[in-house]
Short mmCIF file of C-alpha atoms in Angstrom, two decimals:
data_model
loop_
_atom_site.label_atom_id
_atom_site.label_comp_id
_atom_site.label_asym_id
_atom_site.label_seq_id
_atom_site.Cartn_x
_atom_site.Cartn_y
_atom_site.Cartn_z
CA UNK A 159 -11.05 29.75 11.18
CA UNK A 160 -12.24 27.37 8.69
CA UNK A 161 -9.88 25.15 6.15
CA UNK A 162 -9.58 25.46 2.65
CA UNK A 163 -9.01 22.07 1.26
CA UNK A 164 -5.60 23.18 0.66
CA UNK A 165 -4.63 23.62 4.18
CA UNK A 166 -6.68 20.60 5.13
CA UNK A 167 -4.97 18.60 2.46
CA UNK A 168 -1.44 20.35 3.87
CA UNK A 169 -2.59 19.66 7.99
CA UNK A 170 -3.53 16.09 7.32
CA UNK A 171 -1.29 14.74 5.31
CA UNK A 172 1.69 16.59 7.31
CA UNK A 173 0.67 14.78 10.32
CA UNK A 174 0.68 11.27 8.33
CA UNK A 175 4.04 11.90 7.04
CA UNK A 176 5.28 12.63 10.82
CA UNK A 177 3.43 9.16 11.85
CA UNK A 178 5.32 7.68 8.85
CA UNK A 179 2.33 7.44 6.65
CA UNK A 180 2.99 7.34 2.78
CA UNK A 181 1.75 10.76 2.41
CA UNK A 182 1.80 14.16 0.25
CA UNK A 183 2.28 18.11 1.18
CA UNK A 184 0.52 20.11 -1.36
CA UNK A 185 3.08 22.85 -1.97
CA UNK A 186 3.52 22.81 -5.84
CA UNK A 187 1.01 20.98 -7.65
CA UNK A 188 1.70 19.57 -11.33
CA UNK A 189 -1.26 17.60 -13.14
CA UNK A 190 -0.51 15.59 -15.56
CA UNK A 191 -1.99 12.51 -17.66
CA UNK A 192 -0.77 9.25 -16.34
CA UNK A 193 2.55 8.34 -14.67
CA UNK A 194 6.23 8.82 -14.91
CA UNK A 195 6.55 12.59 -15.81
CA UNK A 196 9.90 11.35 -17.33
CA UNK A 197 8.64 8.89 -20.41
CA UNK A 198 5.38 11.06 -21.37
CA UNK A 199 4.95 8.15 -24.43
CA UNK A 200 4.72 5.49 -21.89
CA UNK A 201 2.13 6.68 -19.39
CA UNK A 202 -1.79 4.86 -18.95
CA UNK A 203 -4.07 7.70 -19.97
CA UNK A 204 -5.78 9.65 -16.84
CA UNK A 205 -5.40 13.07 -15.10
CA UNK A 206 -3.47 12.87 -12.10
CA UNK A 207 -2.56 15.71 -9.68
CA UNK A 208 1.01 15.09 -8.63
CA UNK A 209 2.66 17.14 -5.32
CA UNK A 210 5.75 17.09 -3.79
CA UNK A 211 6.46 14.94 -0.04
CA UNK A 212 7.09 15.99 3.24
CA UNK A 213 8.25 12.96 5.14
CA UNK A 214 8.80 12.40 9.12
CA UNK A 215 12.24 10.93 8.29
CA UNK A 216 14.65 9.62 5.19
CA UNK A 217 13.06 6.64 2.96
CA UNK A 218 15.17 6.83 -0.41
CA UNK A 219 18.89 5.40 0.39
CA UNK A 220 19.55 1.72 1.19
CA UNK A 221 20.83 3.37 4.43
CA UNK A 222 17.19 4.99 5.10
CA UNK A 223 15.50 1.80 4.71
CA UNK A 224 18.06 -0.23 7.12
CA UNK A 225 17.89 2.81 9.49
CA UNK A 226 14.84 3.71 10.25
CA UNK A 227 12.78 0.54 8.71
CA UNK A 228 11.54 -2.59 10.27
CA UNK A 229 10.42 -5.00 7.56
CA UNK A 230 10.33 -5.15 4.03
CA UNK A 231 8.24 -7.23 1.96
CA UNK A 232 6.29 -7.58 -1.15
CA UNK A 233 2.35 -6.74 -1.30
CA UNK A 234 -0.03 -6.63 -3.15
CA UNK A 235 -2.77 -4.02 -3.18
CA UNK A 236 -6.27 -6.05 -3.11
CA UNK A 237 -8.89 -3.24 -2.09
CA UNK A 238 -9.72 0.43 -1.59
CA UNK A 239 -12.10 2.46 0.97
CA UNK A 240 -12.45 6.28 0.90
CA UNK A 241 -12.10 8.45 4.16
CA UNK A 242 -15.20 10.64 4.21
CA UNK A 243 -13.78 13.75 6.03
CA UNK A 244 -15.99 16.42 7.54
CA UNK A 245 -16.25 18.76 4.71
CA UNK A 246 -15.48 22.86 5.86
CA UNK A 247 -17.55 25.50 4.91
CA UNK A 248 -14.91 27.18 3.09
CA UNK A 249 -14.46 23.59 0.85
CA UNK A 250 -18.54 23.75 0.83
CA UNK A 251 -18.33 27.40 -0.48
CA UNK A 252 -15.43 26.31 -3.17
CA UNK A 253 -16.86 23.34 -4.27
CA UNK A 254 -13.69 21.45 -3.59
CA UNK A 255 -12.33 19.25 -1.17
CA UNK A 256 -9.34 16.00 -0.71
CA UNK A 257 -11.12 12.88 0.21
CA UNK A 258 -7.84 10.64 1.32
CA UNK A 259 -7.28 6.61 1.00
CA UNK A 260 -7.29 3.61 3.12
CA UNK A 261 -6.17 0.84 1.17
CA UNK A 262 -5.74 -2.72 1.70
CA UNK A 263 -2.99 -5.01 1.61
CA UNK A 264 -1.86 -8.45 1.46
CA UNK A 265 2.42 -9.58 2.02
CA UNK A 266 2.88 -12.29 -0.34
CA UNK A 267 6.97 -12.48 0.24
CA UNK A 268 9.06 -11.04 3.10
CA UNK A 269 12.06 -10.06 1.80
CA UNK A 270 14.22 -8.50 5.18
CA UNK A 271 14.15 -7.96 8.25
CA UNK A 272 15.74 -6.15 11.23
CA UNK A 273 17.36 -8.15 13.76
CA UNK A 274 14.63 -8.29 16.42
CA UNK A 275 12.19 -6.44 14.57
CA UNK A 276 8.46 -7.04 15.47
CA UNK A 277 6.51 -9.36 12.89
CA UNK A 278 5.07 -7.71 9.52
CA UNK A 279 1.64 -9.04 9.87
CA UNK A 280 0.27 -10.94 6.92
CA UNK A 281 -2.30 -8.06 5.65
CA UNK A 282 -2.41 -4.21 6.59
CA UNK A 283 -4.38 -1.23 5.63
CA UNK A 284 -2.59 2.02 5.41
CA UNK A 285 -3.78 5.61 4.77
CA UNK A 286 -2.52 6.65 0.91
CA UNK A 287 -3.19 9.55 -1.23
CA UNK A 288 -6.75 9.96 -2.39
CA UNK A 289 -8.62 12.60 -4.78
CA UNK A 290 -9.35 15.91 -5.24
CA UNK A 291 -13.38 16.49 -5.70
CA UNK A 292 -13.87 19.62 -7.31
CA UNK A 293 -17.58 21.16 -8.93
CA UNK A 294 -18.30 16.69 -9.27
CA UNK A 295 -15.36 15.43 -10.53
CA UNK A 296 -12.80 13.57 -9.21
CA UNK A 297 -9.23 13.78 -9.98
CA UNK A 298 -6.67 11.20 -8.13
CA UNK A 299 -3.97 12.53 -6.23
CA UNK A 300 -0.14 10.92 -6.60
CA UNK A 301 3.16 12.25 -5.14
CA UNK A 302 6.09 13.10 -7.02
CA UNK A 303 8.30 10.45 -7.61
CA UNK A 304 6.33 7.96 -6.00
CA UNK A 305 3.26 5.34 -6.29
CA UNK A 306 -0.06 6.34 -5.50
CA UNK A 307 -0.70 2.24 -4.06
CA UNK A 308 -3.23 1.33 -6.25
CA UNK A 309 -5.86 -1.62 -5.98
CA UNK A 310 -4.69 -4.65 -8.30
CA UNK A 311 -0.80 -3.74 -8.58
CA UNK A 312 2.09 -5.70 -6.77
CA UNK A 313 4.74 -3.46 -4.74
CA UNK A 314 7.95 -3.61 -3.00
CA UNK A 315 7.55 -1.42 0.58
CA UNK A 316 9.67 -0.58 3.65
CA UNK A 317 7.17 -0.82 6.65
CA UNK A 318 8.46 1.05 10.20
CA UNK A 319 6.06 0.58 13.26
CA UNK A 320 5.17 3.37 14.69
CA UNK A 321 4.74 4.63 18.69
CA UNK A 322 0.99 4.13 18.24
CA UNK A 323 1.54 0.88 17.08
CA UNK A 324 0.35 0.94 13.36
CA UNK A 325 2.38 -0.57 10.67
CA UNK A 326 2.76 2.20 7.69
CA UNK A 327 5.82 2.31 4.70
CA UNK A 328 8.77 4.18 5.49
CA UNK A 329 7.50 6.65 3.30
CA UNK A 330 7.56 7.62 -0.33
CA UNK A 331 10.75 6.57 -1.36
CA UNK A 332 10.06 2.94 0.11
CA UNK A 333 7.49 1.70 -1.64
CA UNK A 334 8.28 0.55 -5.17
CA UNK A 335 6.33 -0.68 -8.37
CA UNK A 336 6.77 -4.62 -8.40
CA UNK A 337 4.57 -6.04 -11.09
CA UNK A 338 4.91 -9.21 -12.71
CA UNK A 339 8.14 -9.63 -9.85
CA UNK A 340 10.72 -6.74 -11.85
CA UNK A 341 11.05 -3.39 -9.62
CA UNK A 342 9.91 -0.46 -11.78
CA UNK A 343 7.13 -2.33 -13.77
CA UNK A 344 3.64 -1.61 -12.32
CA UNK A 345 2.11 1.95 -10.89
CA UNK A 346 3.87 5.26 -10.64
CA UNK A 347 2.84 8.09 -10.12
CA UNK A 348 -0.89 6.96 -10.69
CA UNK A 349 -0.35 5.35 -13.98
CA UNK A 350 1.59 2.18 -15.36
CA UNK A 351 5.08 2.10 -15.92
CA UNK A 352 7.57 0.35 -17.81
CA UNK A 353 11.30 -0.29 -16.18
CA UNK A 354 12.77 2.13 -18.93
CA UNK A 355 10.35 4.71 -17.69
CA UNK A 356 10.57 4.47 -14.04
CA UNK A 357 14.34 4.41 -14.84
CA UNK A 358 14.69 7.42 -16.83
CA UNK A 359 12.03 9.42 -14.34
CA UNK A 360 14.13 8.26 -10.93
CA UNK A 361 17.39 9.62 -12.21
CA UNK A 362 16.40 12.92 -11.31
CA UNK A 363 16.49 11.61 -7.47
CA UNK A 364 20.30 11.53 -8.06
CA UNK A 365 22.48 14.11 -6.66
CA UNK A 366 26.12 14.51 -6.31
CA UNK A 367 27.85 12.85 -3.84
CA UNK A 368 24.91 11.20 -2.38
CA UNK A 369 23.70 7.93 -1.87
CA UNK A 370 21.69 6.54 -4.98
CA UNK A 371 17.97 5.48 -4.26
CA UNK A 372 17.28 2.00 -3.82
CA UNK A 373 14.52 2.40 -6.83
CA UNK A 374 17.15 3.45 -9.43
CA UNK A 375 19.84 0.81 -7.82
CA UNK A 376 17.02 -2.04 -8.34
CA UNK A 377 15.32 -0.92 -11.12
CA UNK A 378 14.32 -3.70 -13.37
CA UNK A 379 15.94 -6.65 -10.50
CA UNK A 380 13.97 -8.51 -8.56
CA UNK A 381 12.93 -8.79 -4.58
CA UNK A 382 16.19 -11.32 -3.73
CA UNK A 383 18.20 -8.52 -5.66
CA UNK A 384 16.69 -6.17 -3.15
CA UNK A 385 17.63 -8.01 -0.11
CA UNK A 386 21.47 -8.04 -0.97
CA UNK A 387 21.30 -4.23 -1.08
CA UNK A 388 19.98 -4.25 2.22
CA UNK A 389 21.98 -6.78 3.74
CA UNK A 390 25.59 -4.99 2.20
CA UNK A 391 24.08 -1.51 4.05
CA UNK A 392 25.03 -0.25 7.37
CA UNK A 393 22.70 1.54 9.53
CA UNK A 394 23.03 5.06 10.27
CA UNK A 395 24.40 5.30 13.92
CA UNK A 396 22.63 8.99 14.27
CA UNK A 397 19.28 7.32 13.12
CA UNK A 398 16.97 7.29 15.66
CA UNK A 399 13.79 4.72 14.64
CA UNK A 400 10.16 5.47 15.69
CA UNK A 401 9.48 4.55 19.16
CA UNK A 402 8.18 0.80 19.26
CA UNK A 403 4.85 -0.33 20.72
CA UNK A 404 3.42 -3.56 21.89
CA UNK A 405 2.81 -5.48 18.97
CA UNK A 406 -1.04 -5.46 18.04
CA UNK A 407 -2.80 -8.53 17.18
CA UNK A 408 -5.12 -9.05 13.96
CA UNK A 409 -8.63 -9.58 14.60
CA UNK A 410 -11.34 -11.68 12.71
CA UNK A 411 -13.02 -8.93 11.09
CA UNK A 412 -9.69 -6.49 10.82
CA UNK A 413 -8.83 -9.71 8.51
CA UNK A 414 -12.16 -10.24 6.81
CA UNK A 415 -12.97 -6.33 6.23
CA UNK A 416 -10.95 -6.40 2.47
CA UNK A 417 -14.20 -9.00 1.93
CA UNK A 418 -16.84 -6.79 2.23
CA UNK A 419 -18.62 -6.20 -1.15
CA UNK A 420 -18.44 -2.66 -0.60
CA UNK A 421 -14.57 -2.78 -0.85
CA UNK A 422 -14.84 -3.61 -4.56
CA UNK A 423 -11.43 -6.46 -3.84
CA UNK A 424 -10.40 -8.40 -6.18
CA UNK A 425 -8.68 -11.59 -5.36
CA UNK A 426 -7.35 -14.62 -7.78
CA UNK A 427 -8.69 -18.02 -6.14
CA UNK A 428 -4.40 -18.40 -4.40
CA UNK A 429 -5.13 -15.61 -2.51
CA UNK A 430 -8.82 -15.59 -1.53
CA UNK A 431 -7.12 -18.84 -0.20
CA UNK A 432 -4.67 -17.14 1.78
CA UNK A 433 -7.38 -14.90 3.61
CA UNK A 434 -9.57 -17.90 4.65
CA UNK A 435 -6.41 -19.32 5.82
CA UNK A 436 -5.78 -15.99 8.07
CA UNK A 437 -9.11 -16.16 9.44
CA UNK A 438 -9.51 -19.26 10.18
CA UNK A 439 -6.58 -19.15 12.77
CA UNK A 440 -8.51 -16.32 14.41
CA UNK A 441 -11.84 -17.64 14.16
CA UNK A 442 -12.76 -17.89 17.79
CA UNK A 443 -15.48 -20.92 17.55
CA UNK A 444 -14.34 -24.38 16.05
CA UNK A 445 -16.94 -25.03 13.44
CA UNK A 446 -16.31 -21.60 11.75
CA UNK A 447 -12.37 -22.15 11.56
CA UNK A 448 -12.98 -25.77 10.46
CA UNK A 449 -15.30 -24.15 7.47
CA UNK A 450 -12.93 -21.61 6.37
CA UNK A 451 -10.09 -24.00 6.24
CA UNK A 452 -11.89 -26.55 4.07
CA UNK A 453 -12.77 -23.78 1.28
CA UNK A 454 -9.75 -22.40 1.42
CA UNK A 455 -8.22 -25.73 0.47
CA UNK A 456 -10.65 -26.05 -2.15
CA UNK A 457 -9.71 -23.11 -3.27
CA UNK A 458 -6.12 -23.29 -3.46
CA UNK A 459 -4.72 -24.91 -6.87
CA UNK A 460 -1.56 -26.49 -5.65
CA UNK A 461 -3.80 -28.84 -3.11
CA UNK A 462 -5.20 -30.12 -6.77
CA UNK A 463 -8.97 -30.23 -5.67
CA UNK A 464 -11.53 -30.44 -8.10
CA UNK A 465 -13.54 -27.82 -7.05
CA UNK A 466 -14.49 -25.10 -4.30
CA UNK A 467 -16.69 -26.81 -1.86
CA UNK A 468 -20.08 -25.26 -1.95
CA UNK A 469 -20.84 -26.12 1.77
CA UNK A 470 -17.77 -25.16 3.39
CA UNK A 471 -18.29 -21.58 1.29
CA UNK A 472 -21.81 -21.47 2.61
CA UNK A 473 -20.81 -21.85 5.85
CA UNK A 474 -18.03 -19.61 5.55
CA UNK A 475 -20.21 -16.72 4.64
CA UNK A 476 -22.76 -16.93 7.55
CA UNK A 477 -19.57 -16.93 10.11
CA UNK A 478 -17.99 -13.94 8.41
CA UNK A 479 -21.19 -11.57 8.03
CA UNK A 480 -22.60 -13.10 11.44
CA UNK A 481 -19.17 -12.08 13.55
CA UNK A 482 -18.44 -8.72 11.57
CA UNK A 483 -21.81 -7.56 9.99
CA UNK A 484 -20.78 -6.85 6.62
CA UNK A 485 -21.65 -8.40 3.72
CA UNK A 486 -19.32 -10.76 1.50
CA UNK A 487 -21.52 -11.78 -1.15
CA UNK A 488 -21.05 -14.88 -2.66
CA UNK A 489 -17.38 -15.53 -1.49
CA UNK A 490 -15.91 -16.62 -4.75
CA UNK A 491 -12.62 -15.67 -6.64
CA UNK A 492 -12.76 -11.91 -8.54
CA UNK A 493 -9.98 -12.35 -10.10
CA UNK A 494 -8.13 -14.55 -12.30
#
């Protein structure tokens, strides 16, 4: 039988919330312009095609995150790259289809941990909602009461490891706006939000006699703020966490991928920095990892250099695309 791109959105995403995946079930579908349904007069302009979650297990409650969560930290979103799924016949026929997300990630603070937790590695990618393509135009895709993860923006997420060994957030509910270091200030819902906003468009969450969300409890606080929660809350001793795996190690190019030109990253010259860094204490010949570590440092504005240095970048370039046959361009700072 062939999919529509409803059931295919439904199938796939189901099985990413059940592997702990942020992800979306499209069972009511609400479009709107912008973000935070809640504070229309505050929303960044932009149709976005909101649906409700279906989640493998609790991610709202302080409880939820200590339960069933393995690491929190903060990250920050530095590239995008679309999953080009086998389109049906019955999409074909429609003219529309879901094309989902893999986006790219880099922790700049960890903020808690579970005792004897495996280590948060210091960049993931992680499968996130993605667009609807319909008769050539593309409309993005955002859960309810959630962020969509989008390239540029600084979050706040609950990561779980899974059986299969991939690191994902928690799931909707555990990944929070975190621009400019305030929880609730950044992307929601596909657009920008102010605190007031997210405020006002999480109280809905509430219900009687439940546990408040850690979104409205922080709302507006900051990462350390976040951490006291979490160390005040006691596990749930029905919770029963994903089943670990043996920890997998970054390689080279799974650290040099968010490079690629085709990725469209943006990164300020700090953490351009910080990825040299990370590959250079993968790189598996000498010269290379020498290379990367001396533009890195001439990158990075606390060491006080005067300027990037041309031949380590050089050199850096011809070890990345010769090891991982992509191409990185020019290597320089997109951001500032």
């Amino acid at each position: 039988m062939a999919l529509t791109t409803r059931t295919k959105i439904m199938g796939a995403v189901l099985a990413a919330a059940l592997a702990g995946s942020v992800a979306l079930l499209s069972s009511h579908d609400d479009d709107r312009t912008g973000a935070a349904g809640a504070a229309d007069a505050e929303r960044t302009p932009g149709q976005v095609r909101l649906t409700e979650t279906k989640e493998g297990v609790p991610s709202r409650s302080a409880t939820d995150w200590v339960s069933y969560g393995d690491q929190v930290a903060v990250v920050r979103v530095l590239a995008e790259h679309e999953q080009h799924d086998h389109v049906t016949d019955d999409e074909d026929a429609g003219g529309e289809t879901y094309m989902p997300r893999t986006v790219y990630m880099r922790v700049t603070d960890r903020v808690w941990g579970r005792p004897a937790a495996p280590t948060l590695p210091g960049a993931l990618s992680v499968t996130v909602d993605g667009w609807q393509l319909k008769d050539g135009a593309r409309v993005r895709v955002a859960s309810q009461d959630a962020s969509r993860l989008e390239v540029g923006h600084t979050y706040v997420i609950t990561f779980a490891r899974y059986a299969d060994g991939v690191w994902a957030p928690l799931g909707s509910g555990a990944a929070l706006p975190y621009d400019q270091g305030r929880v609730g200030k950044g992307e929601f819902e596909g657009g920008d939000v102010t605190v007031d906003a997210y405020r006002s468009a999480l109280e809905r969450q509430r219900v009687s006699g439940e546990e408040d969300p850690v979104a409205l409890r922080t709302a507006g606080k900051t990462a350390a703020e976040i951490e006291q929660v979490l160390r005040s809350a006691h596990p749930d001793p029905r919770a029963t966490r994903p089943a670990q795996a043996r920890e997998p190690a970054e390689s080279f190019c799974s650290v040099a991928s968010p490079l690629a030109v085709s990725e469209n990253s943006r990164y300020t010259p700090d953490e351009l920095a910080s990825v040299l860094t990370d590959l250079a204490a993968t790189a598996s010949k000498p010269a290379d990892a020498s290379a990367l570590r001396t533009y890195a440092h001439s990158l990075d504005a606390e060491t006080g250099a005067d300027a990037p240095d041309v031949t380590a970048r050089q050199a850096s370039v011809v070890a990345i695309e010769h090891a991982c046959a992509i191409e990185v361009g020019a290597l320089k700072p997109t951001d500032s």
